[in-house]
mmCIF file with all atom_site columns, C-alpha atoms in Angstrom:
data_model
loop_
_atom_site.group_PDB
_atom_site.id
_atom_site.type_symbol
_atom_site.label_atom_id
_atom_site.label_alt_id
_atom_site.label_comp_id
_atom_site.label_asym_id
_atom_site.label_entity_id
_atom_site.label_seq_id
_atom_site.pdbx_PDB_ins_code
_atom_site.Cartn_x
_atom_site.Cartn_y
_atom_site.Cartn_z
_atom_site.occupancy
_atom_site.B_iso_or_equiv
_atom_site.pdbx_formal_charge
_atom_site.auth_seq_id
_atom_site.auth_comp_id
_atom_site.auth_asym_id
_atom_site.auth_atom_id
_atom_site.pdbx_PDB_model_num
ATOM 1   C CA . MET A 1 1   ? 7.952   4.861   28.214 1.00 88.00 ? 35  MET A CA 1
ATOM 2   C CA . PHE A 1 2   ? 7.261   1.823   30.125 1.00 93.00 ? 36  PHE A CA 1
ATOM 3   C CA . THR A 1 3   ? 7.524   -2.240  29.460 1.00 91.00 ? 37  THR A CA 1
ATOM 4   C CA . GLY A 1 4   ? 4.856   -3.185  31.797 1.00 92.00 ? 38  GLY A CA 1
ATOM 5   C CA . ILE A 1 5   ? 6.921   -5.446  33.835 1.00 93.00 ? 39  ILE A CA 1
ATOM 6   C CA . VAL A 1 6   ? 6.029   -4.619  37.269 1.00 96.00 ? 40  VAL A CA 1
ATOM 7   C CA . GLU A 1 7   ? 8.770   -3.946  39.648 1.00 96.00 ? 41  GLU A CA 1
ATOM 8   C CA . GLU A 1 8   ? 7.243   -3.951  43.077 1.00 97.00 ? 42  GLU A CA 1
ATOM 9   C CA . LEU A 1 9   ? 4.225   -3.601  45.469 1.00 97.00 ? 43  LEU A CA 1
ATOM 10  C CA . GLY A 1 10  ? 3.484   -0.348  46.699 1.00 97.00 ? 44  GLY A CA 1
ATOM 11  C CA . ASP A 1 11  ? 1.002   1.204   48.925 1.00 97.00 ? 45  ASP A CA 1
ATOM 12  C CA . ILE A 1 12  ? -0.813  4.273   48.931 1.00 98.00 ? 46  ILE A CA 1
ATOM 13  C CA . VAL A 1 13  ? 0.298   6.060   52.189 1.00 97.00 ? 47  VAL A CA 1
ATOM 14  C CA . ALA A 1 14  ? -1.765  9.242   52.176 1.00 97.00 ? 48  ALA A CA 1
ATOM 15  C CA . VAL A 1 15  ? -4.204  10.720  49.711 1.00 96.00 ? 49  VAL A CA 1
ATOM 16  C CA . GLU A 1 16  ? -4.409  14.639  49.774 1.00 95.00 ? 50  GLU A CA 1
ATOM 17  C CA . PRO A 1 17  ? -7.652  16.270  47.785 1.00 92.00 ? 51  PRO A CA 1
ATOM 18  C CA . LEU A 1 18  ? -6.973  19.225  46.086 1.00 90.00 ? 52  LEU A CA 1
ATOM 19  C CA . ALA A 1 19  ? -8.813  21.928  43.802 1.00 88.00 ? 53  ALA A CA 1
ATOM 20  C CA . ASP A 1 20  ? -9.694  19.471  40.827 1.00 90.00 ? 54  ASP A CA 1
ATOM 21  C CA . ALA A 1 21  ? -6.808  17.032  41.669 1.00 95.00 ? 55  ALA A CA 1
ATOM 22  C CA . ALA A 1 22  ? -4.868  15.231  44.138 1.00 96.00 ? 56  ALA A CA 1
ATOM 23  C CA . ARG A 1 23  ? -1.748  14.622  45.606 1.00 96.00 ? 57  ARG A CA 1
ATOM 24  C CA . LEU A 1 24  ? -0.512  11.132  46.454 1.00 97.00 ? 58  LEU A CA 1
ATOM 25  C CA . THR A 1 25  ? 2.000   9.687   48.678 1.00 98.00 ? 59  THR A CA 1
ATOM 26  C CA . ILE A 1 26  ? 3.120   6.306   47.735 1.00 98.00 ? 60  ILE A CA 1
ATOM 27  C CA . ARG A 1 27  ? 5.692   4.029   49.571 1.00 98.00 ? 61  ARG A CA 1
ATOM 28  C CA . GLY A 1 28  ? 7.642   1.812   47.155 1.00 97.00 ? 62  GLY A CA 1
ATOM 29  C CA . LYS A 1 29  ? 11.578  1.432   48.498 1.00 97.00 ? 63  LYS A CA 1
ATOM 30  C CA . LEU A 1 30  ? 12.649  -0.075  44.983 1.00 97.00 ? 64  LEU A CA 1
ATOM 31  C CA . VAL A 1 31  ? 11.060  2.488   42.743 1.00 97.00 ? 65  VAL A CA 1
ATOM 32  C CA . THR A 1 32  ? 11.989  5.249   45.057 1.00 97.00 ? 66  THR A CA 1
ATOM 33  C CA . SER A 1 33  ? 15.522  4.496   46.070 1.00 95.00 ? 67  SER A CA 1
ATOM 34  C CA . ASP A 1 34  ? 17.220  6.291   42.705 1.00 94.00 ? 68  ASP A CA 1
ATOM 35  C CA . ALA A 1 35  ? 14.209  8.763   42.263 1.00 95.00 ? 69  ALA A CA 1
ATOM 36  C CA . ARG A 1 36  ? 14.493  12.063  41.781 1.00 95.00 ? 70  ARG A CA 1
ATOM 37  C CA . HIS A 1 37  ? 11.792  15.296  41.249 1.00 96.00 ? 71  HIS A CA 1
ATOM 38  C CA . GLY A 1 38  ? 10.344  14.999  37.754 1.00 96.00 ? 72  GLY A CA 1
ATOM 39  C CA . ASP A 1 39  ? 11.440  11.573  37.219 1.00 96.00 ? 73  ASP A CA 1
ATOM 40  C CA . SER A 1 40  ? 8.596   9.078   35.818 1.00 97.00 ? 74  SER A CA 1
ATOM 41  C CA . ILE A 1 41  ? 6.828   6.385   37.680 1.00 98.00 ? 75  ILE A CA 1
ATOM 42  C CA . ALA A 1 42  ? 3.901   4.049   36.042 1.00 97.00 ? 76  ALA A CA 1
ATOM 43  C CA . VAL A 1 43  ? 1.269   3.511   39.334 1.00 98.00 ? 77  VAL A CA 1
ATOM 44  C CA . ASN A 1 44  ? -1.112  1.060   38.172 1.00 98.00 ? 78  ASN A CA 1
ATOM 45  C CA . GLY A 1 45  ? -0.399  1.885   34.643 1.00 97.00 ? 79  GLY A CA 1
ATOM 46  C CA . VAL A 1 46  ? -0.765  5.720   35.045 1.00 97.00 ? 80  VAL A CA 1
ATOM 47  C CA . CYS A 1 47  ? 2.329   7.659   34.093 1.00 97.00 ? 81  CYS A CA 1
ATOM 48  C CA . LEU A 1 48  ? 2.830   10.031  36.878 1.00 97.00 ? 82  LEU A CA 1
ATOM 49  C CA . THR A 1 49  ? 5.692   12.672  38.079 1.00 97.00 ? 83  THR A CA 1
ATOM 50  C CA . VAL A 1 50  ? 7.586   12.231  41.370 1.00 97.00 ? 84  VAL A CA 1
ATOM 51  C CA . VAL A 1 51  ? 7.048   16.122  42.969 1.00 97.00 ? 85  VAL A CA 1
ATOM 52  C CA . ASP A 1 52  ? 9.002   14.684  46.029 1.00 96.00 ? 86  ASP A CA 1
ATOM 53  C CA . VAL A 1 53  ? 10.961  12.031  47.616 1.00 96.00 ? 87  VAL A CA 1
ATOM 54  C CA . VAL A 1 54  ? 10.228  11.128  51.419 1.00 94.00 ? 88  VAL A CA 1
ATOM 55  C CA . ASP A 1 55  ? 12.020  9.478   53.754 1.00 90.00 ? 89  ASP A CA 1
ATOM 56  C CA . GLY A 1 56  ? 13.959  7.577   51.135 1.00 89.00 ? 90  GLY A CA 1
ATOM 57  C CA . ASP A 1 57  ? 11.158  5.108   50.710 1.00 95.00 ? 91  ASP A CA 1
ATOM 58  C CA . SER A 1 58  ? 8.176   7.238   49.546 1.00 98.00 ? 92  SER A CA 1
ATOM 59  C CA . PHE A 1 59  ? 7.368   9.791   47.020 1.00 98.00 ? 93  PHE A CA 1
ATOM 60  C CA . THR A 1 60  ? 4.687   12.126  46.445 1.00 97.00 ? 94  THR A CA 1
ATOM 61  C CA . THR A 1 61  ? 2.983   12.710  43.181 1.00 97.00 ? 95  THR A CA 1
ATOM 62  C CA . ASP A 1 62  ? 0.150   15.259  41.866 1.00 96.00 ? 96  ASP A CA 1
ATOM 63  C CA . VAL A 1 63  ? -2.770  13.811  40.012 1.00 96.00 ? 97  VAL A CA 1
ATOM 64  C CA . MET A 1 64  ? -4.708  16.086  37.895 1.00 95.00 ? 98  MET A CA 1
ATOM 65  C CA . GLY A 1 65  ? -8.421  16.036  37.545 1.00 93.00 ? 99  GLY A CA 1
ATOM 66  C CA . GLU A 1 66  ? -8.437  14.570  34.078 1.00 92.00 ? 100 GLU A CA 1
ATOM 67  C CA . THR A 1 67  ? -6.461  11.596  35.432 1.00 94.00 ? 101 THR A CA 1
ATOM 68  C CA . LEU A 1 68  ? -8.722  10.675  38.127 1.00 93.00 ? 102 LEU A CA 1
ATOM 69  C CA . LYS A 1 69  ? -11.808 10.915  35.883 1.00 91.00 ? 103 LYS A CA 1
ATOM 70  C CA . ARG A 1 70  ? -10.180 8.486   33.121 1.00 91.00 ? 104 ARG A CA 1
ATOM 71  C CA . SER A 1 71  ? -8.330  6.074   35.466 1.00 95.00 ? 105 SER A CA 1
ATOM 72  C CA . SER A 1 72  ? -9.095  4.150   38.822 1.00 95.00 ? 106 SER A CA 1
ATOM 73  C CA . ILE A 1 73  ? -6.329  6.486   40.490 1.00 94.00 ? 107 ILE A CA 1
ATOM 74  C CA . GLY A 1 74  ? -9.533  8.433   41.746 1.00 90.00 ? 108 GLY A CA 1
ATOM 75  C CA . THR A 1 75  ? -10.786 5.446   43.846 1.00 92.00 ? 109 THR A CA 1
ATOM 76  C CA . LEU A 1 76  ? -7.674  4.519   45.861 1.00 93.00 ? 110 LEU A CA 1
ATOM 77  C CA . ASP A 1 77  ? -7.711  5.085   49.384 1.00 94.00 ? 111 ASP A CA 1
ATOM 78  C CA . GLN A 1 78  ? -4.731  5.423   51.809 1.00 96.00 ? 112 GLN A CA 1
ATOM 79  C CA . GLY A 1 79  ? -3.768  1.588   52.423 1.00 96.00 ? 113 GLY A CA 1
ATOM 80  C CA . ALA A 1 80  ? -4.327  0.582   48.966 1.00 97.00 ? 114 ALA A CA 1
ATOM 81  C CA . LYS A 1 81  ? -1.791  -1.726  47.352 1.00 97.00 ? 115 LYS A CA 1
ATOM 82  C CA . VAL A 1 82  ? -0.517  -0.561  43.949 1.00 98.00 ? 116 VAL A CA 1
ATOM 83  C CA . ASN A 1 83  ? 1.807   -1.540  40.661 1.00 98.00 ? 117 ASN A CA 1
ATOM 84  C CA . LEU A 1 84  ? 4.821   0.238   40.391 1.00 98.00 ? 118 LEU A CA 1
ATOM 85  C CA . GLU A 1 85  ? 7.476   0.650   37.415 1.00 97.00 ? 119 GLU A CA 1
ATOM 86  C CA . ARG A 1 86  ? 10.364  3.169   36.998 1.00 96.00 ? 120 ARG A CA 1
ATOM 87  C CA . ALA A 1 87  ? 10.213  4.451   33.091 1.00 93.00 ? 121 ALA A CA 1
ATOM 88  C CA . ALA A 1 88  ? 12.143  2.099   30.987 1.00 89.00 ? 122 ALA A CA 1
ATOM 89  C CA . ALA A 1 89  ? 16.392  2.671   30.716 1.00 82.00 ? 123 ALA A CA 1
ATOM 90  C CA . VAL A 1 90  ? 17.421  2.919   26.822 1.00 77.00 ? 124 VAL A CA 1
ATOM 91  C CA . ASP A 1 91  ? 19.986  0.132   27.774 1.00 74.00 ? 125 ASP A CA 1
ATOM 92  C CA . SER A 1 92  ? 17.628  -2.318  29.581 1.00 75.00 ? 126 SER A CA 1
ATOM 93  C CA . ARG A 1 93  ? 15.708  -5.073  27.846 1.00 73.00 ? 127 ARG A CA 1
ATOM 94  C CA . LEU A 1 94  ? 11.964  -4.822  26.592 1.00 75.00 ? 128 LEU A CA 1
ATOM 95  C CA . GLY A 1 95  ? 10.527  -7.240  28.773 1.00 77.00 ? 129 GLY A CA 1
ATOM 96  C CA . GLY A 1 96  ? 6.994   -6.513  28.544 1.00 78.00 ? 130 GLY A CA 1
ATOM 97  C CA . HIS A 1 97  ? 5.876   -4.174  25.189 1.00 85.00 ? 131 HIS A CA 1
ATOM 98  C CA . ILE A 1 98  ? 5.691   -0.522  24.886 1.00 85.00 ? 132 ILE A CA 1
ATOM 99  C CA . VAL A 1 99  ? 3.682   1.227   27.464 1.00 87.00 ? 133 VAL A CA 1
ATOM 100 C CA . GLN A 1 100 ? 3.357   4.706   27.508 1.00 89.00 ? 134 GLN A CA 1
ATOM 101 C CA . GLY A 1 101 ? 1.258   4.804   30.685 1.00 92.00 ? 135 GLY A CA 1
ATOM 102 C CA . HIS A 1 102 ? -1.564  6.850   29.146 1.00 92.00 ? 136 HIS A CA 1
ATOM 103 C CA . VAL A 1 103 ? -4.757  4.986   30.531 1.00 95.00 ? 137 VAL A CA 1
ATOM 104 C CA . ASP A 1 104 ? -7.394  5.052   27.282 1.00 94.00 ? 138 ASP A CA 1
ATOM 105 C CA . GLY A 1 105 ? -10.018 3.473   29.755 1.00 94.00 ? 139 GLY A CA 1
ATOM 106 C CA . THR A 1 106 ? -11.331 1.475   32.314 1.00 96.00 ? 140 THR A CA 1
ATOM 107 C CA . GLY A 1 107 ? -12.696 -2.313  32.599 1.00 96.00 ? 141 GLY A CA 1
ATOM 108 C CA . VAL A 1 108 ? -14.200 -4.385  35.384 1.00 97.00 ? 142 VAL A CA 1
ATOM 109 C CA . ILE A 1 109 ? -13.051 -7.348  36.321 1.00 97.00 ? 143 ILE A CA 1
ATOM 110 C CA . VAL A 1 110 ? -16.277 -9.732  35.709 1.00 97.00 ? 144 VAL A CA 1
ATOM 111 C CA . SER A 1 111 ? -14.875 -13.277 36.765 1.00 96.00 ? 145 SER A CA 1
ATOM 112 C CA . ARG A 1 112 ? -12.100 -15.042 37.680 1.00 97.00 ? 146 ARG A CA 1
ATOM 113 C CA . ASP A 1 113 ? -11.642 -19.092 37.217 1.00 95.00 ? 147 ASP A CA 1
ATOM 114 C CA . PRO A 1 114 ? -8.314  -20.388 38.943 1.00 93.00 ? 148 PRO A CA 1
ATOM 115 C CA . GLN A 1 115 ? -6.777  -23.416 37.511 1.00 88.00 ? 149 GLN A CA 1
ATOM 116 C CA . GLU A 1 116 ? -3.688  -25.313 38.977 1.00 87.00 ? 150 GLU A CA 1
ATOM 117 C CA . ASN A 1 117 ? -0.968  -23.325 37.705 1.00 89.00 ? 151 ASN A CA 1
ATOM 118 C CA . TRP A 1 118 ? -2.630  -20.274 36.055 1.00 92.00 ? 152 TRP A CA 1
ATOM 119 C CA . GLU A 1 119 ? -5.940  -18.025 36.676 1.00 96.00 ? 153 GLU A CA 1
ATOM 120 C CA . VAL A 1 120 ? -8.212  -17.060 33.969 1.00 97.00 ? 154 VAL A CA 1
ATOM 121 C CA . VAL A 1 121 ? -9.108  -13.382 34.348 1.00 97.00 ? 155 VAL A CA 1
ATOM 122 C CA . ARG A 1 122 ? -12.222 -11.948 32.571 1.00 97.00 ? 156 ARG A CA 1
ATOM 123 C CA . VAL A 1 123 ? -12.286 -7.945  32.048 1.00 97.00 ? 157 VAL A CA 1
ATOM 124 C CA . SER A 1 124 ? -15.059 -6.075  30.567 1.00 96.00 ? 158 SER A CA 1
ATOM 125 C CA . VAL A 1 125 ? -13.972 -3.747  27.440 1.00 94.00 ? 159 VAL A CA 1
ATOM 126 C CA . PRO A 1 126 ? -15.249 -0.013  27.153 1.00 91.00 ? 160 PRO A CA 1
ATOM 127 C CA . ASP A 1 127 ? -17.016 1.008   24.101 1.00 85.00 ? 161 ASP A CA 1
ATOM 128 C CA . GLY A 1 128 ? -14.445 2.310   21.693 1.00 87.00 ? 162 GLY A CA 1
ATOM 129 C CA . LEU A 1 129 ? -11.627 0.102   22.792 1.00 92.00 ? 163 LEU A CA 1
ATOM 130 C CA . ALA A 1 130 ? -12.596 -3.086  20.903 1.00 89.00 ? 164 ALA A CA 1
ATOM 131 C CA . ARG A 1 131 ? -11.364 -2.151  17.641 1.00 88.00 ? 165 ARG A CA 1
ATOM 132 C CA . TYR A 1 132 ? -7.759  -2.300  19.095 1.00 91.00 ? 166 TYR A CA 1
ATOM 133 C CA . ILE A 1 133 ? -7.850  -5.900  21.203 1.00 92.00 ? 167 ILE A CA 1
ATOM 134 C CA . VAL A 1 134 ? -7.156  -8.858  19.104 1.00 91.00 ? 168 VAL A CA 1
ATOM 135 C CA . GLU A 1 135 ? -6.475  -12.575 20.713 1.00 93.00 ? 169 GLU A CA 1
ATOM 136 C CA . LYS A 1 136 ? -2.708  -13.069 21.287 1.00 94.00 ? 170 LYS A CA 1
ATOM 137 C CA . GLY A 1 137 ? -2.447  -8.997  21.111 1.00 93.00 ? 171 GLY A CA 1
ATOM 138 C CA . SER A 1 138 ? -0.629  -7.058  24.140 1.00 93.00 ? 172 SER A CA 1
ATOM 139 C CA . ILE A 1 139 ? -2.760  -5.513  26.383 1.00 95.00 ? 173 ILE A CA 1
ATOM 140 C CA . THR A 1 140 ? -1.719  -3.132  29.396 1.00 96.00 ? 174 THR A CA 1
ATOM 141 C CA . ILE A 1 141 ? -4.207  -3.699  32.898 1.00 97.00 ? 175 ILE A CA 1
ATOM 142 C CA . ASP A 1 142 ? -3.216  -1.716  35.845 1.00 97.00 ? 176 ASP A CA 1
ATOM 143 C CA . GLY A 1 143 ? 0.370   -1.156  34.437 1.00 96.00 ? 177 GLY A CA 1
ATOM 144 C CA . ILE A 1 144 ? 0.825   -4.838  33.460 1.00 97.00 ? 178 ILE A CA 1
ATOM 145 C CA . SER A 1 145 ? 1.774   -6.216  30.243 1.00 95.00 ? 179 SER A CA 1
ATOM 146 C CA . LEU A 1 146 ? -0.600  -9.014  28.990 1.00 96.00 ? 180 LEU A CA 1
ATOM 147 C CA . THR A 1 147 ? -1.236  -11.382 26.319 1.00 95.00 ? 181 THR A CA 1
ATOM 148 C CA . VAL A 1 148 ? -4.909  -11.426 25.405 1.00 96.00 ? 182 VAL A CA 1
ATOM 149 C CA . SER A 1 149 ? -6.072  -15.107 25.791 1.00 95.00 ? 183 SER A CA 1
ATOM 150 C CA . GLY A 1 150 ? -9.479  -14.761 24.591 1.00 94.00 ? 184 GLY A CA 1
ATOM 151 C CA . ILE A 1 151 ? -12.242 -12.355 23.195 1.00 93.00 ? 185 ILE A CA 1
ATOM 152 C CA . GLY A 1 152 ? -15.786 -12.193 23.275 1.00 91.00 ? 186 GLY A CA 1
ATOM 153 C CA . ALA A 1 153 ? -19.301 -10.785 23.559 1.00 86.00 ? 187 ALA A CA 1
ATOM 154 C CA . GLU A 1 154 ? -22.489 -11.526 25.748 1.00 74.00 ? 188 GLU A CA 1
ATOM 155 C CA . THR A 1 155 ? -24.891 -10.828 23.058 1.00 69.00 ? 189 THR A CA 1
ATOM 156 C CA . GLU A 1 156 ? -24.946 -10.799 19.432 1.00 64.00 ? 190 GLU A CA 1
ATOM 157 C CA . GLY A 1 157 ? -24.123 -7.036  17.711 1.00 60.00 ? 191 GLY A CA 1
ATOM 158 C CA . GLU A 1 158 ? -22.205 -5.579  15.250 1.00 63.00 ? 192 GLU A CA 1
ATOM 159 C CA . PRO A 1 159 ? -19.262 -7.050  13.218 1.00 60.00 ? 193 PRO A CA 1
ATOM 160 C CA . GLY A 1 160 ? -16.494 -6.601  15.634 1.00 63.00 ? 194 GLY A CA 1
ATOM 161 C CA . HIS A 1 161 ? -18.495 -5.705  18.689 1.00 73.00 ? 195 HIS A CA 1
ATOM 162 C CA . LEU A 1 162 ? -16.538 -7.223  21.893 1.00 81.00 ? 196 LEU A CA 1
ATOM 163 C CA . ASP A 1 163 ? -17.456 -6.994  25.162 1.00 91.00 ? 197 ASP A CA 1
ATOM 164 C CA . TRP A 1 164 ? -14.706 -8.732  27.413 1.00 95.00 ? 198 TRP A CA 1
ATOM 165 C CA . LEU A 1 165 ? -11.226 -9.862  27.218 1.00 96.00 ? 199 LEU A CA 1
ATOM 166 C CA . GLU A 1 166 ? -9.384  -12.449 28.840 1.00 97.00 ? 200 GLU A CA 1
ATOM 167 C CA . VAL A 1 167 ? -5.617  -12.543 30.235 1.00 97.00 ? 201 VAL A CA 1
ATOM 168 C CA . SER A 1 168 ? -4.077  -15.786 31.938 1.00 96.00 ? 202 SER A CA 1
ATOM 169 C CA . LEU A 1 169 ? -2.130  -15.128 34.971 1.00 96.00 ? 203 LEU A CA 1
ATOM 170 C CA . ILE A 1 170 ? 1.130   -17.164 35.817 1.00 95.00 ? 204 ILE A CA 1
ATOM 171 C CA . PRO A 1 171 ? 2.079   -17.760 39.441 1.00 95.00 ? 205 PRO A CA 1
ATOM 172 C CA . THR A 1 172 ? 4.493   -14.933 39.123 1.00 94.00 ? 206 THR A CA 1
ATOM 173 C CA . THR A 1 173 ? 1.839   -12.346 37.895 1.00 95.00 ? 207 THR A CA 1
ATOM 174 C CA . ARG A 1 174 ? -0.747  -13.646 40.754 1.00 94.00 ? 208 ARG A CA 1
ATOM 175 C CA . GLU A 1 175 ? 1.883   -13.101 43.589 1.00 94.00 ? 209 GLU A CA 1
ATOM 176 C CA . LEU A 1 176 ? 3.712   -9.946  42.668 1.00 95.00 ? 210 LEU A CA 1
ATOM 177 C CA . THR A 1 177 ? 0.914   -8.016  41.379 1.00 97.00 ? 211 THR A CA 1
ATOM 178 C CA . THR A 1 178 ? -2.394  -6.146  42.323 1.00 97.00 ? 212 THR A CA 1
ATOM 179 C CA . LEU A 1 179 ? -4.432  -8.260  39.546 1.00 96.00 ? 213 LEU A CA 1
ATOM 180 C CA . GLY A 1 180 ? -3.389  -11.421 41.513 1.00 94.00 ? 214 GLY A CA 1
ATOM 181 C CA . SER A 1 181 ? -5.630  -10.708 44.171 1.00 93.00 ? 215 SER A CA 1
ATOM 182 C CA . ALA A 1 182 ? -8.112  -8.222  42.752 1.00 96.00 ? 216 ALA A CA 1
ATOM 183 C CA . PRO A 1 183 ? -11.729 -9.443  43.507 1.00 96.00 ? 217 PRO A CA 1
ATOM 184 C CA . VAL A 1 184 ? -14.527 -9.565  40.903 1.00 97.00 ? 218 VAL A CA 1
ATOM 185 C CA . GLY A 1 185 ? -16.002 -5.889  40.617 1.00 97.00 ? 219 GLY A CA 1
ATOM 186 C CA . THR A 1 186 ? -12.498 -4.189  40.574 1.00 97.00 ? 220 THR A CA 1
ATOM 187 C CA . THR A 1 187 ? -12.115 -1.376  38.267 1.00 97.00 ? 221 THR A CA 1
ATOM 188 C CA . VAL A 1 188 ? -9.014  -1.804  36.272 1.00 97.00 ? 222 VAL A CA 1
ATOM 189 C CA . ASN A 1 189 ? -7.066  0.644   33.905 1.00 97.00 ? 223 ASN A CA 1
ATOM 190 C CA . LEU A 1 190 ? -6.403  -0.683  30.317 1.00 97.00 ? 224 LEU A CA 1
ATOM 191 C CA . GLU A 1 191 ? -3.877  0.504   27.859 1.00 96.00 ? 225 GLU A CA 1
ATOM 192 C CA . VAL A 1 192 ? -4.278  -0.813  24.397 1.00 94.00 ? 226 VAL A CA 1
ATOM 193 C CA . ASP A 1 193 ? -1.244  -1.482  22.418 1.00 89.00 ? 227 ASP A CA 1
ATOM 194 C CA . ILE A 1 194 ? 0.012   2.004   20.806 1.00 85.00 ? 228 ILE A CA 1
ATOM 195 C CA . ILE A 1 195 ? 0.961   0.544   17.393 1.00 85.00 ? 229 ILE A CA 1
ATOM 196 C CA . ALA A 1 196 ? -2.534  -0.398  16.894 1.00 83.00 ? 230 ALA A CA 1
ATOM 197 C CA . LYS A 1 197 ? -3.572  2.929   16.915 1.00 82.00 ? 231 LYS A CA 1
ATOM 198 C CA . TYR A 1 198 ? -0.837  4.128   15.022 1.00 82.00 ? 232 TYR A CA 1
ATOM 199 C CA . VAL A 1 199 ? -2.072  1.627   12.154 1.00 84.00 ? 233 VAL A CA 1
ATOM 200 C CA . GLU A 1 200 ? -5.614  3.041   12.401 1.00 80.00 ? 234 GLU A CA 1
ATOM 201 C CA . ARG A 1 201 ? -4.394  6.505   12.001 1.00 80.00 ? 235 ARG A CA 1
ATOM 202 C CA . LEU A 1 202 ? -2.250  5.818   8.935  1.00 84.00 ? 236 LEU A CA 1
ATOM 203 C CA . MET A 1 203 ? -5.053  3.902   7.262  1.00 84.00 ? 237 MET A CA 1
ATOM 204 C CA . GLN A 1 204 ? -7.700  6.878   7.779  1.00 81.00 ? 238 GLN A CA 1
ATOM 205 C CA . ARG A 1 205 ? -4.957  9.040   6.269  1.00 70.00 ? 239 ARG A CA 1
ATOM 206 C CA . GLY A 1 206 ? -4.359  6.753   3.470  1.00 59.00 ? 240 GLY A CA 1
#
């Protein structure tokens, strides 16, 4: 489990294609400092398992084909910046919200609206996720715990139809995460609030 509070920006050192998979080498001095084989580290919001620690500041991880297809991890090249977070410790504060590191889908940054002290970023919402997204609710974008500041649809559709969501980035988020500099057109990983999915499941059974 994670909290969506990014600990550091890492770098993709190498990408090794495998049969229906890929092995990534990722540099992140902080998250690697106490990493061991089998530990979980969220990379752009995707929970990945440490295979080896390299030179004390990097780790390797294997990404299976399903993850490559369902997330933006498969589009990363050598030199790309990534958001990194170690698994939450049971004795630490939950600074964000409950994040599993299981990507529900991907969206695309469709606009950026910089203000004096913050920036509003609009992201497209894929079919099937709209019902889990509410204004002022939680959303994870590329591993970052954020509050949904706005929702909307470009055209009239069915009740509850949703084309986009907006989040507002404070200076710290802009400076310390990939979302701060990601251009319009960038594909991002989305994970909705797990509580919403549990509530839906319970209502269906009731």
